[in-house]
Amino acid sequence: MGRTAIVTGASKGIGLSIANSLSLDGKNVIGIARSDPQKNFPGLYYKIDLENDTAAVKALAKIVAEHQVDILVNNAGYSLPASAQDTTLTDFDKQISVNLRGALLCSQAVIPGMRRRKFGRIVHMASRAMMGKEDRTAYGAAKAGLVSFSRGWALELGPAGITVNTVSPGPIQTELFLRNHPPGTRQYQELVESMPVGRLGIPDDIAHAVKFLVADEAGYITGQTIHVCGGMTIGAPGI
């Protein structure tokens, strides 16, 4: 019987790609998202809003009581762009709640079982925004917080056989990205030309990195951040 993996934000885009990839790799996938699943989702699916702490904790407790969860991919998150001056406390709290608090809630649900079994893989999904991007005050802070989670938890959980890492995507052609950067536009083409690898990423690029980090063979990698960004973070492309 294969390992069991929870993937949050699994309804579409990067999360769905991760779920499909892990399923093809023999994992038993449990998807979590606040919206309905796609047809033929490759596993079990729970409609959970991670902003609702009480409901989320209850649902997560049910999941871990019924399933031996070996892998957690904290992918759920969203951004509400605004300048530093215009960022409202309400929007700030929403972004911290989903991107950071949600990851904490999910992790706290699965860590006890991982400790008992002396095995676990936790992967957080960050963003290039954490390195500095205008109009991303709350989002960038939340994603940087996930990197801090990985580094601190790697020290706490390593003795229990649990690794904790972060994947930080560059520009990935999700549905939302393509709506904001339509192919064929000047903005899209300039972004492509600015990338060292000469192309933009696709969700599967992120899924491949996650699949690597959650493998049994990746037990000597922990506390690290892998930038899956086509080389964007090593230069200063005009974006």
PDB file of N, CA and C in Angstrom, residues 69-73 114 119-124 161-165 213-215:
ATOM      1  N   VAL A  69      -1.702   9.497   7.398  1.00  0.00           N
ATOM      2  CA  VAL A  69      -1.176  10.540   6.512  1.00  0.00           C
ATOM      3  C   VAL A  69       0.343  10.623   6.660  1.00  0.00           C
ATOM      4  N   ASP A  70       1.039  10.356   5.566  1.00  0.00           N
ATOM      5  CA  ASP A  70       2.502  10.364   5.553  1.00  0.00           C
ATOM      6  C   ASP A  70       3.077  11.641   4.965  1.00  0.00           C
ATOM      7  N   ILE A  71       2.277  12.308   4.125  1.00  0.00           N
ATOM      8  CA  ILE A  71       2.753  13.450   3.341  1.00  0.00           C
ATOM      9  C   ILE A  71       1.727  14.571   3.424  1.00  0.00           C
ATOM     10  N   LEU A  72       2.210  15.791   3.606  1.00  0.00           N
ATOM     11  CA  LEU A  72       1.340  16.968   3.575  1.00  0.00           C
ATOM     12  C   LEU A  72       1.955  18.007   2.653  1.00  0.00           C
ATOM     13  N   VAL A  73       1.170  18.461   1.691  1.00  0.00           N
ATOM     14  CA  VAL A  73       1.597  19.547   0.804  1.00  0.00           C
ATOM     15  C   VAL A  73       0.696  20.744   1.069  1.00  0.00           C
ATOM     16  N   MET A 114       2.739  11.325  12.213  1.00  0.00           N
ATOM     17  CA  MET A 114       4.061  11.186  11.606  1.00  0.00           C
ATOM     18  C   MET A 114       5.106  10.870  12.671  1.00  0.00           C
ATOM     19  N   PHE A 119       8.068   8.779  10.398  1.00  0.00           N
ATOM     20  CA  PHE A 119       8.199   9.147   8.980  1.00  0.00           C
ATOM     21  C   PHE A 119       7.209  10.254   8.656  1.00  0.00           C
ATOM     22  N   GLY A 120       7.671  11.224   7.895  1.00  0.00           N
ATOM     23  CA  GLY A 120       6.770  12.272   7.425  1.00  0.00           C
ATOM     24  C   GLY A 120       7.458  13.172   6.424  1.00  0.00           C
ATOM     25  N   ARG A 121       6.660  13.710   5.529  1.00  0.00           N
ATOM     26  CA  ARG A 121       7.146  14.676   4.552  1.00  0.00           C
ATOM     27  C   ARG A 121       6.153  15.845   4.525  1.00  0.00           C
ATOM     28  N   ILE A 122       6.646  17.042   4.814  1.00  0.00           N
ATOM     29  CA  ILE A 122       5.822  18.249   4.734  1.00  0.00           C
ATOM     30  C   ILE A 122       6.470  19.194   3.737  1.00  0.00           C
ATOM     31  N   VAL A 123       5.678  19.679   2.794  1.00  0.00           N
ATOM     32  CA  VAL A 123       6.164  20.647   1.805  1.00  0.00           C
ATOM     33  C   VAL A 123       5.242  21.856   1.818  1.00  0.00           C
ATOM     34  N   HIS A 124       5.829  23.028   2.003  1.00  0.00           N
ATOM     35  CA  HIS A 124       5.083  24.279   1.946  1.00  0.00           C
ATOM     36  C   HIS A 124       5.271  24.917   0.571  1.00  0.00           C
ATOM     37  N   GLY A 161      12.162  11.693  12.022  1.00  0.00           N
ATOM     38  CA  GLY A 161      12.086  11.183  10.658  1.00  0.00           C
ATOM     39  C   GLY A 161      11.193  11.996   9.744  1.00  0.00           C
ATOM     40  N   ILE A 162      10.902  13.231  10.146  1.00  0.00           N
ATOM     41  CA  ILE A 162      10.019  14.106   9.368  1.00  0.00           C
ATOM     42  C   ILE A 162      10.858  15.199   8.711  1.00  0.00           C
ATOM     43  N   THR A 163      10.751  15.327   7.404  1.00  0.00           N
ATOM     44  CA  THR A 163      11.422  16.414   6.697  1.00  0.00           C
ATOM     45  C   THR A 163      10.413  17.506   6.368  1.00  0.00           C
ATOM     46  N   VAL A 164      10.904  18.739   6.322  1.00  0.00           N
ATOM     47  CA  VAL A 164      10.046  19.893   6.034  1.00  0.00           C
ATOM     48  C   VAL A 164      10.794  20.804   5.065  1.00  0.00           C
ATOM     49  N   ASN A 165      10.217  21.016   3.900  1.00  0.00           N
ATOM     50  CA  ASN A 165      10.854  21.827   2.875  1.00  0.00           C
ATOM     51  C   ASN A 165       9.851  22.772   2.227  1.00  0.00           C
ATOM     52  N   LEU A 213      10.644  15.867  -3.388  1.00  0.00           N
ATOM     53  CA  LEU A 213      10.839  16.156  -1.965  1.00  0.00           C
ATOM     54  C   LEU A 213      10.077  15.211  -1.040  1.00  0.00           C
ATOM     55  N   VAL A 214       8.960  14.649  -1.513  1.00  0.00           N
ATOM     56  CA  VAL A 214       8.169  13.770  -0.640  1.00  0.00           C
ATOM     57  C   VAL A 214       8.549  12.303  -0.777  1.00  0.00           C
ATOM     58  N   ALA A 215       9.494  12.003  -1.640  1.00  0.00           N
ATOM     59  CA  ALA A 215       9.907  10.616  -1.830  1.00  0.00           C
ATOM     60  C   ALA A 215      10.591  10.066  -0.583  1.00  0.00           C
TER      61      ALA A 215
END
